[in-house]
XYZ file of C-alpha atoms in Angstrom:
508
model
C 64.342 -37.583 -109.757
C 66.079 -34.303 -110.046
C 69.715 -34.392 -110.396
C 72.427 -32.872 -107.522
C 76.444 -32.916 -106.902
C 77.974 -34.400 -104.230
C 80.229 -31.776 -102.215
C 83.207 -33.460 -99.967
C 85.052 -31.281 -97.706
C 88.550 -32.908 -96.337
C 88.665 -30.516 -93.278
C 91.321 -30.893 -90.423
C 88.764 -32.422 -87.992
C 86.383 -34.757 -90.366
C 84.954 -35.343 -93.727
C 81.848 -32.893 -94.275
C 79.811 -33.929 -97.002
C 76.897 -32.994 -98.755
C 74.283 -32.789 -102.281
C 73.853 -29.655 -103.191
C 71.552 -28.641 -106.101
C 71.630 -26.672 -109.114
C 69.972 -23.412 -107.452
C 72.781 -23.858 -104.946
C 70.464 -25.565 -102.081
C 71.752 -27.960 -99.371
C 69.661 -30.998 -100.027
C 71.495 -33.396 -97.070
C 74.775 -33.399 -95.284
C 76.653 -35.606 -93.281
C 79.700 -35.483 -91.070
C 82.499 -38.300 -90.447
C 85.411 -37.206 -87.905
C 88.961 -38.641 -88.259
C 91.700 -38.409 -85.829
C 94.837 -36.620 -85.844
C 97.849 -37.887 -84.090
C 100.578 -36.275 -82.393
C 103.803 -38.069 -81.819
C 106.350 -35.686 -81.590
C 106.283 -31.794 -81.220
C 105.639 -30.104 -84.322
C 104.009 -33.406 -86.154
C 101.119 -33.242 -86.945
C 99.792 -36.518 -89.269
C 96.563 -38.501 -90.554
C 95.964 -41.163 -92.135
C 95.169 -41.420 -95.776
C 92.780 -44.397 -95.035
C 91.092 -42.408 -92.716
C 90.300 -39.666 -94.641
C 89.129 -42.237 -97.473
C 87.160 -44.705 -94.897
C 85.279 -40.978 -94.335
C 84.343 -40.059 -97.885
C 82.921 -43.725 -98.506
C 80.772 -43.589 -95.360
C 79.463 -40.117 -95.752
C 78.779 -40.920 -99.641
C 76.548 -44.069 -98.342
C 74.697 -42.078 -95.562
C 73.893 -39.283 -97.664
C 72.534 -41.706 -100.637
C 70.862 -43.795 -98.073
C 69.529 -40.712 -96.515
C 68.080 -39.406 -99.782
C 66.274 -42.809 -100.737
C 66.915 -42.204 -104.740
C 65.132 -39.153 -104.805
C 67.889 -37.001 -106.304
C 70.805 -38.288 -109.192
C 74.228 -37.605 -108.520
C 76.015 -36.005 -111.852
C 79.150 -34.493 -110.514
C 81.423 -35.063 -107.510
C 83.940 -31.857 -106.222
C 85.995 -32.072 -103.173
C 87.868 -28.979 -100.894
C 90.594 -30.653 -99.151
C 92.810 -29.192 -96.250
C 96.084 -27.629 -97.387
C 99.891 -28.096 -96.804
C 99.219 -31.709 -96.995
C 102.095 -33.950 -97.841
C 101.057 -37.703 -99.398
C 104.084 -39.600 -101.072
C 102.965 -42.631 -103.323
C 104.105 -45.224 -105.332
C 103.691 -45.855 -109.114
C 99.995 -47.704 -108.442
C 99.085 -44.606 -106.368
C 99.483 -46.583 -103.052
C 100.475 -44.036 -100.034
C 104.213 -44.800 -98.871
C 103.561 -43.438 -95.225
C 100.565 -44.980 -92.937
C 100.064 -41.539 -91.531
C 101.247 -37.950 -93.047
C 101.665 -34.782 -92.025
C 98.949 -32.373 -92.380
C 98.671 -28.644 -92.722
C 99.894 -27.685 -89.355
C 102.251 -30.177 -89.607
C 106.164 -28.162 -89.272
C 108.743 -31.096 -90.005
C 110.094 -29.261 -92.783
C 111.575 -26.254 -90.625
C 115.818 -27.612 -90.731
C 115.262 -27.835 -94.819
C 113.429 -24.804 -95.084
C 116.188 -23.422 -92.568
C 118.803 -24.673 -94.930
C 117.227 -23.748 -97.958
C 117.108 -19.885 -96.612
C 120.808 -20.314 -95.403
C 121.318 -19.749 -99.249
C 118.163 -17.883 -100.125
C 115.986 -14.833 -99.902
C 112.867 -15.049 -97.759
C 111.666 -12.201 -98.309
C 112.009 -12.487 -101.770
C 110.495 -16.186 -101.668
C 107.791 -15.071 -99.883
C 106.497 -12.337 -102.944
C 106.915 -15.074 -105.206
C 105.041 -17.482 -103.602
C 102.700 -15.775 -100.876
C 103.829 -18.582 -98.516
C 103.076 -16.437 -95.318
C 102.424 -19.579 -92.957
C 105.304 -20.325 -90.828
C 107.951 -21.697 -93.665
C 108.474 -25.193 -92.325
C 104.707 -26.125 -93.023
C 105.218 -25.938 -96.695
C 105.004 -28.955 -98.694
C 108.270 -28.891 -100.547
C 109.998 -28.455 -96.942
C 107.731 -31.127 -95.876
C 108.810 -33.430 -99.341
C 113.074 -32.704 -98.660
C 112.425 -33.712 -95.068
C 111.080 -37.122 -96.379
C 114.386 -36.908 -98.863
C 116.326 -36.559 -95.992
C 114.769 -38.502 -93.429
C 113.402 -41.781 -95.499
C 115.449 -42.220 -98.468
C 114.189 -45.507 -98.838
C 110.689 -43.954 -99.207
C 111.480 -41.518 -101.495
C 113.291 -43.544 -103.757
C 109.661 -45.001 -104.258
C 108.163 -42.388 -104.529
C 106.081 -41.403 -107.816
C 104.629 -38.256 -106.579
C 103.522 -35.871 -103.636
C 99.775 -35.703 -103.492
C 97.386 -33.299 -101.556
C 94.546 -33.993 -99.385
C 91.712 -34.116 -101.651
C 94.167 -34.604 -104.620
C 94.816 -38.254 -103.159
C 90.715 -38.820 -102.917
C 90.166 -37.999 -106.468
C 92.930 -40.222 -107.180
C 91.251 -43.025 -105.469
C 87.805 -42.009 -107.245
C 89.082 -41.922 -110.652
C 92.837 -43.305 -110.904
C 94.243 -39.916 -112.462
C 96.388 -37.941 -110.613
C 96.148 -34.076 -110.739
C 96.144 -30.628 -108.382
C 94.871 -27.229 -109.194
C 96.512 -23.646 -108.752
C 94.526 -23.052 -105.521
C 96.758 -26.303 -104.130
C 99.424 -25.986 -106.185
C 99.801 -22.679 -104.321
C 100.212 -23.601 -101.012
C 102.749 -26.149 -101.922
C 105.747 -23.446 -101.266
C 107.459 -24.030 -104.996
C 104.543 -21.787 -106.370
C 105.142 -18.845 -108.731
C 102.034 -16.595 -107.907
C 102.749 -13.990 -111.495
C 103.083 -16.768 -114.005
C 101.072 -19.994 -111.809
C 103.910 -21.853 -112.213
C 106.063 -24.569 -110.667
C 108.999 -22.935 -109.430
C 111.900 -25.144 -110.722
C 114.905 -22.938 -108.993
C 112.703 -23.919 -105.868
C 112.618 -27.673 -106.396
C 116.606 -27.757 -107.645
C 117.677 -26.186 -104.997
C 115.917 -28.833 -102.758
C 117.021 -31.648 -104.591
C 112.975 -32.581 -105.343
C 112.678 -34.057 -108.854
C 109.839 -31.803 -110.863
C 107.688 -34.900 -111.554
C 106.594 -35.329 -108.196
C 104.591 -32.860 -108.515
C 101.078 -33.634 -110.150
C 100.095 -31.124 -113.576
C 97.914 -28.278 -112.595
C 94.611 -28.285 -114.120
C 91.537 -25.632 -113.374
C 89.670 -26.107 -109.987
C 86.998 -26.760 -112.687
C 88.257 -29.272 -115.173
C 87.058 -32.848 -115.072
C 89.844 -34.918 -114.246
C 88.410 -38.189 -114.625
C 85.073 -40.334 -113.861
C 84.423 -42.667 -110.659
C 86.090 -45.751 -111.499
C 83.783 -49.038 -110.819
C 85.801 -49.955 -107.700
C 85.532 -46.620 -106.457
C 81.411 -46.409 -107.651
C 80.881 -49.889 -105.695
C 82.835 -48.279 -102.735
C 81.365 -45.102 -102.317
C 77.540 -46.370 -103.575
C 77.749 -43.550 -106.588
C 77.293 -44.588 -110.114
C 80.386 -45.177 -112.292
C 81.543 -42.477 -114.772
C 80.054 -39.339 -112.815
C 82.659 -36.987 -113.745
C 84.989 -35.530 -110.518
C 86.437 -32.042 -111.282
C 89.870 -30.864 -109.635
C 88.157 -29.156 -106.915
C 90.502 -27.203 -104.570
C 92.031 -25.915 -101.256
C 89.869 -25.259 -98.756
C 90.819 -21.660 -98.218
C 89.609 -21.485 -101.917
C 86.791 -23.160 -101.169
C 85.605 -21.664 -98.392
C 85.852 -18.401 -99.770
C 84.218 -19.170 -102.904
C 81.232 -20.662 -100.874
C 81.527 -17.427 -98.418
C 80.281 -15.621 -101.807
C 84.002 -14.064 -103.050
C 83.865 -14.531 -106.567
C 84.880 -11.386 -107.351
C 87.557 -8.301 -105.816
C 87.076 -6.514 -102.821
C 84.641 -9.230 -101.255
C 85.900 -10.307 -97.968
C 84.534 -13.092 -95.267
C 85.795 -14.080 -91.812
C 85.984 -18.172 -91.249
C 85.883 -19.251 -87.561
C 86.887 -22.867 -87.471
C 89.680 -24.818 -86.213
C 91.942 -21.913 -87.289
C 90.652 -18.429 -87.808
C 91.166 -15.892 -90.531
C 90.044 -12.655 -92.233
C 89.967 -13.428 -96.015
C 90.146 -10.961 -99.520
C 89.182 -12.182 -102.783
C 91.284 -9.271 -105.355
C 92.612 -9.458 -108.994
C 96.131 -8.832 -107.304
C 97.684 -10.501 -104.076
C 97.950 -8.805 -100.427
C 101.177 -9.608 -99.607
C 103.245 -7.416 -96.720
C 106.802 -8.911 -95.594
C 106.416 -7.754 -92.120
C 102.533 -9.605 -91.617
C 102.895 -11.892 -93.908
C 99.651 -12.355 -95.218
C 99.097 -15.831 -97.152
C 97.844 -16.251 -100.538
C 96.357 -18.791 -102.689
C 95.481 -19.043 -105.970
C 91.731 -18.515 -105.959
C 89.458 -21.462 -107.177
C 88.089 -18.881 -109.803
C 90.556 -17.786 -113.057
C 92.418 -14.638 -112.967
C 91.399 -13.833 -108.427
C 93.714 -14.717 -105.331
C 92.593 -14.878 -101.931
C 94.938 -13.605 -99.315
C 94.749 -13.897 -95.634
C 95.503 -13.079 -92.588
C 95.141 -15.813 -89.543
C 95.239 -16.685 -86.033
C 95.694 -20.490 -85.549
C 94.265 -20.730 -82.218
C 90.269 -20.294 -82.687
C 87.876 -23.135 -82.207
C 90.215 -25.389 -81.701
C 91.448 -23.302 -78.627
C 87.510 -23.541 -77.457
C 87.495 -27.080 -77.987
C 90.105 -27.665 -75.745
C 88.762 -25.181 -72.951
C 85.640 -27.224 -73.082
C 87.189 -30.757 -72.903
C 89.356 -29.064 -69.911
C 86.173 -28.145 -68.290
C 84.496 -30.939 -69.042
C 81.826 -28.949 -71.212
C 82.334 -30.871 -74.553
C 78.453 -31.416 -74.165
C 77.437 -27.923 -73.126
C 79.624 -25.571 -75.216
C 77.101 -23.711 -76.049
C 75.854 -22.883 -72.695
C 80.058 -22.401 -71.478
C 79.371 -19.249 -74.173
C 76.347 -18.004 -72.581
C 78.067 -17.364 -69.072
C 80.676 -16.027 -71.091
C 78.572 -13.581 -72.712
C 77.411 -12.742 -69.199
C 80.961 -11.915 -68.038
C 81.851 -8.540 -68.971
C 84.124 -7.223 -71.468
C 87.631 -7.432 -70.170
C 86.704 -11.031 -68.315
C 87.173 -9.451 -64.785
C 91.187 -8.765 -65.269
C 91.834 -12.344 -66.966
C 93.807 -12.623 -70.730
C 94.213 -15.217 -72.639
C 96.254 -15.673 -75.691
C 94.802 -18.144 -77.642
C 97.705 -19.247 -79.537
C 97.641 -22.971 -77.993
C 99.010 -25.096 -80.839
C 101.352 -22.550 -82.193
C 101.315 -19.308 -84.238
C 101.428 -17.558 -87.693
C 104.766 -15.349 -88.400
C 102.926 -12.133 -86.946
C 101.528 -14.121 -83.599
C 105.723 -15.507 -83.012
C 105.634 -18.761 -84.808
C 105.495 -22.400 -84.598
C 107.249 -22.019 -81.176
C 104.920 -20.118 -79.472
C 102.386 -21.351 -77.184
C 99.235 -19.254 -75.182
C 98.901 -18.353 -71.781
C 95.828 -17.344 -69.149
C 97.427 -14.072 -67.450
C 95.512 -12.535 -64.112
C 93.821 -15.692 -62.964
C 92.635 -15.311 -59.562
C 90.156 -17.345 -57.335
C 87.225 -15.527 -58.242
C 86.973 -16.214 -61.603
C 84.696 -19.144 -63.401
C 84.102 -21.067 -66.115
C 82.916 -18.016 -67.818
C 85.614 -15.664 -67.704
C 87.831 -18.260 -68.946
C 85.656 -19.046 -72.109
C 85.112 -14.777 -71.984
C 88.606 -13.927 -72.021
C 89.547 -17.058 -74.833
C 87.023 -15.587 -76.657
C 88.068 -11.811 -76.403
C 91.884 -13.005 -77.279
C 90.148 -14.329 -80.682
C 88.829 -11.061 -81.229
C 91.666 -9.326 -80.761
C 93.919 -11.491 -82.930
C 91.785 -11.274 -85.753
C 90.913 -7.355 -85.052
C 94.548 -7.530 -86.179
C 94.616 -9.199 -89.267
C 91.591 -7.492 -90.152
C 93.287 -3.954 -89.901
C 96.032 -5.169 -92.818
C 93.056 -7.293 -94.689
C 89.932 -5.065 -94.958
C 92.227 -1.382 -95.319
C 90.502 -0.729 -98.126
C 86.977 -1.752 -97.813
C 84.802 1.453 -96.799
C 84.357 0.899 -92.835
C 80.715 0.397 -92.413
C 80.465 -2.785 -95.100
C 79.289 -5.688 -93.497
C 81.597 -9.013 -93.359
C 80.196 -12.457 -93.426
C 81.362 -15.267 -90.528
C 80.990 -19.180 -92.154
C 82.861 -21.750 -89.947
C 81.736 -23.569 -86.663
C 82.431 -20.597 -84.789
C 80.137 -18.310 -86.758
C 77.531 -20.296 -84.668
C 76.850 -18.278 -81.370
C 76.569 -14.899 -81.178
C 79.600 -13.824 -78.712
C 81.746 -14.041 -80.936
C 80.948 -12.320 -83.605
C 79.557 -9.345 -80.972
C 82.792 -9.221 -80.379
C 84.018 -9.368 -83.543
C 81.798 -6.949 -84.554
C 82.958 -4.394 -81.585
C 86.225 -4.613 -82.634
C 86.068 -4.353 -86.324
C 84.170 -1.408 -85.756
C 81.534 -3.195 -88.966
C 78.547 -5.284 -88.802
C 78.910 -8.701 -88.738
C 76.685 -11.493 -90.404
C 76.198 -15.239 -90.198
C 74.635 -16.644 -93.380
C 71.930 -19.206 -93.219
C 74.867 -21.466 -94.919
C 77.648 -20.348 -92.921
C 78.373 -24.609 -91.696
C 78.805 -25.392 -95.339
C 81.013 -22.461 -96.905
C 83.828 -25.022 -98.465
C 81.080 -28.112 -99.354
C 79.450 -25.401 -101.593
C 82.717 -24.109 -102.990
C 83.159 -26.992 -103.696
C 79.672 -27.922 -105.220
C 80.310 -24.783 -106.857
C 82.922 -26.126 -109.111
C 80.985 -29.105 -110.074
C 78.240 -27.466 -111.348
C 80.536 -24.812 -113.458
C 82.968 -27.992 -114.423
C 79.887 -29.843 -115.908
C 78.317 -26.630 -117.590
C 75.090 -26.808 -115.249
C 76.766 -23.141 -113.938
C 78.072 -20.900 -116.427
C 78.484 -18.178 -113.546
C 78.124 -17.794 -109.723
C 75.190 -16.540 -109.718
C 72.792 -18.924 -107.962
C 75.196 -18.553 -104.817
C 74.717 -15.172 -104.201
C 70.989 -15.793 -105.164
C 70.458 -18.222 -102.071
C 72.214 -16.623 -99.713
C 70.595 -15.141 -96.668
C 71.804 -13.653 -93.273
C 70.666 -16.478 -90.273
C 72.128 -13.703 -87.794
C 73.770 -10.517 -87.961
C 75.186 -8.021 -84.709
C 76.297 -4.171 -84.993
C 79.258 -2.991 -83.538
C 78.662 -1.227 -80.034
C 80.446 1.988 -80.055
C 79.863 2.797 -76.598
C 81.994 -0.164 -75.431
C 85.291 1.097 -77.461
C 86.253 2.761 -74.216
C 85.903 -0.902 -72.386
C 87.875 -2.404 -74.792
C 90.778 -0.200 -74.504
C 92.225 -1.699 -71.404
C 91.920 -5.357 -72.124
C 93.493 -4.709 -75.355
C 96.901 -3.084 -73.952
C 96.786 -6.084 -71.164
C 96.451 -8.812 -74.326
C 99.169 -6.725 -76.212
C 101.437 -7.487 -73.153
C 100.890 -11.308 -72.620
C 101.201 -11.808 -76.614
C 104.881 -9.750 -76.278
C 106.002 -12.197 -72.916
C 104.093 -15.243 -74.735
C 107.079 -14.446 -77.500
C 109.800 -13.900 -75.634
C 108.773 -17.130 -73.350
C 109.108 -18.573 -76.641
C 112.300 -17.430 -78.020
C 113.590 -18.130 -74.203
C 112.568 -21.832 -74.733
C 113.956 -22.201 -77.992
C 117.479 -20.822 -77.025
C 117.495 -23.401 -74.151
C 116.424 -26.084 -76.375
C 119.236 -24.921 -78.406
C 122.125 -25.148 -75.523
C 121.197 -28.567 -74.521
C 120.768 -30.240 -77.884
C 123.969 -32.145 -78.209
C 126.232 -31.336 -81.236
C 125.912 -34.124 -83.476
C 128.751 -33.568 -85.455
């Protein structure tokens, strides 16, 4: 019996869990969806339970799976960020469902809190470059505000996966990468920011102590061990944000590496001793998962989850894969059609929370393909983008790595590639990027790692597409077309807003 770590990924769509072992191998995974609700415009919540109800059945399947042929020693979990998860002294949650990542009920206090504060100067203390209302303290003085009654019971504001490990091991702790994201987060001295939380009225003790991505912050309790199926007392390290993760797992564990993840969301990622931070772009940092590194970004939130939605649409959940392929028969420029793919919202560069995406140039000729082609093409260019701010100083020909479900097919990263102007690659791993973060800091938390070495040692390209420099020219007009819809998709939604505005009754 040879011994492995048990890898959970909280991501926004499911639980993805797997053993991973000491020479950094996938040994089994398993995947357990959980829904997210919408009841209002700009909420975004799921439940707690659900996320729980997912690590205890993917724990089971994978140790039923695996027949007792491997030990688990460690447990590490990446969790999704932004997550806000008020509970009670025994560590019960107050709120059935909470808002996740993408969640933006804490725009009016963020509004209110900038009525009286710097952004800009917020922003290069923190690296908070997501829209501002997502961040957890905004998130925590909306719950002030809006449930008193809550609050008043509440013992402290949990992440994602820092609510799991609570559950395995009854301690309660973060780590800098989620610490980070929580928008009270002093980036030079990886601090709390008490100014941040005073202003807001947010006692400091709701906040858990920071402790290394890698520390052991308890062992599985035996409710938890007769739960989950996992012996009692295997140590659980901090773990930490899946950006971190992810990155970590995408092989950045040191400056100047750089990976793009396609998943729900999409971004173009730097690992670097020193944050990118620009107040016009607004990158986003976090804390790395690794001492004395941050990893900045630069997204576009409408990426597989845009795709997702095309296919359901279409009625192609089943045959997404095939939907590509007449895409990548359609060619470049779609025929005339643009989309921008910004469907549930944008970053600060794309127009916000407000904005919403838009087909442009439909006509009757056009299929199945061209819409998936043009979706597809709108990714490209929003990430082409970020990647111009992100990769300015890596030499022009390096390759990047893709990880993330849309790293899958070729078309996109062809496209990808074509725009970057660099190769892209798809590593053999490139489903499991934040599971072996996350394994990642098991192993070094327990001392079976005392580097990262054995990830770059396994790793292996699966795929990997040059750039076509002949097709620059074709890209040039469907580029100034998507240029255009992104500037009316903006102004549609600063329209929308003002309107919103007139007929919102005074309520004073």
């Amino acid at each position: 019996m040879s011994d492995v770590v048990l890898a959970v990924d909280l991501g926004t769509g499911g639980c993805k869990a797997a053993l991973v072992d000491p020479a950094a191998r996938v040994v089994a995974t398993t995947f357990a969806a959980y829904p997210t609700t919408y009841p209002a415009p700009g909420r975004h919540e799921q439940r707690p339970a659900d996320w729980w109800a997912a690590v205890v059945r993917s724990s089971r399947e994978l140790l039923a799976a695996d027949a007792g042929r491997h030990r688990v020693v460690a447990v590490g979990l990446s969790g999704h960020s932004l997550a806000m998860v008020p509970v009670d002294a025994d560590g019960t949650p107050l709120l059935d469902t909470v808002p996740i990542w993408s969640d933006t009920r804490g725009e009016d206090a963020a509004a209110a809190y900038f009525a009286d504060a710097d952004e800009t100067d917020w922003y290069a203390r923190t690296g908070n470059g997501f829209p501002r209302g997502m961040y957890t303290v905004f998130k925590a003085a909306w719950l002030r505000a809006a449930h008193p009654d809550v609050a008043a019971r509440t013992t402290r504001i949990l992440g994602s996966k820092d609510w799991v490990n609570a559950r395995l091991t009854g301690v309660q702790r973060t780590d800098p990468s989620y610490a980070s994201g929580s928008g009270a987060y002093d980036l030079a001295t990886r601090r709390m920011l008490p100014d941040v939380l005073a202003a807001l009225g947010l006692p400091a003790d709701w906040w858990p102590p920071v402790v290394p991505s890698t520390g052991v912050v308890g062992r599985l309790t035996p409710d938890a061990a007769s739960a989950t199926g996992l012996p009692a007392g295997v140590p659980v390290v901090a773990g930490g944000v899946d950006n971190s993760c992810m990155a970590l797992g995408a092989g950045l564990d040191r400056p100047g590496e750089a990976y793009l993840s396609l998943g729900s969301s999409n971004w173009v990622t730097v690992a670097g001793a020193e944050p990118v931070l620009d107040p016009v772009g607004r990158p986003y940092v976090f804390d790395h998962v690794l001492p004395g590194l941050y990893v900045s970004a630069l997204s576009t939130f409408g990426g597989g989850s845009s795709l997702t939605w095309l296919a359901a649409l279409l009625g192609r959940e089943a045959d997404l894969d095939a939907l590509l392929d007449e895409a990548a028969a359609v060619p470049v420029g779609a025929d005339g059609l643009t989309c921008v793919p910004t469907l549930a919202g944008g970053t600060v560069a794309e127009g916000g929370p407000a904005v919403r995406g838009a087909y442009l140039g439909l006509d009757l000729g056009h299929t199945h393909g061209h819409l998936a082609r043009a979706l597809v093409e709108g990714i490209g260019f929003s990430l082409a983008d970020a990647a111009r701010t992100m990769l300015a100083g890596a030499p022009a020909d390096r390759e990047i790595s893709a990880t993330g479900g849309g790293a899958r097919g070729g078309l996109l990263l062809q496209v990808l590639a074509d725009l970057l102007g660099r190769p892209v690659s798809r590593p053999d791993d490139a489903q499991h990027g934040a599971a072996l973060g996350a394994a990642a800091l098991a192993l070094l938390g327990t001392g079976t790692w005392t580097d990262t070495a054995p990830l770059r040692s396994t790793r292996r390209a699966a795929l990997r597409v040059d750039p076509r420099p002949d097709l620059a020219a074709a890209y040039a007009a469907p580029r100034a077309r998507f240029d255009a819809a992104r500037a009316a998709t903006r102004a549609h939604a600063a329209v929308t807003a003002a309107d919103h505005d007139d007929q919102t009754p005074n309520q004073e």
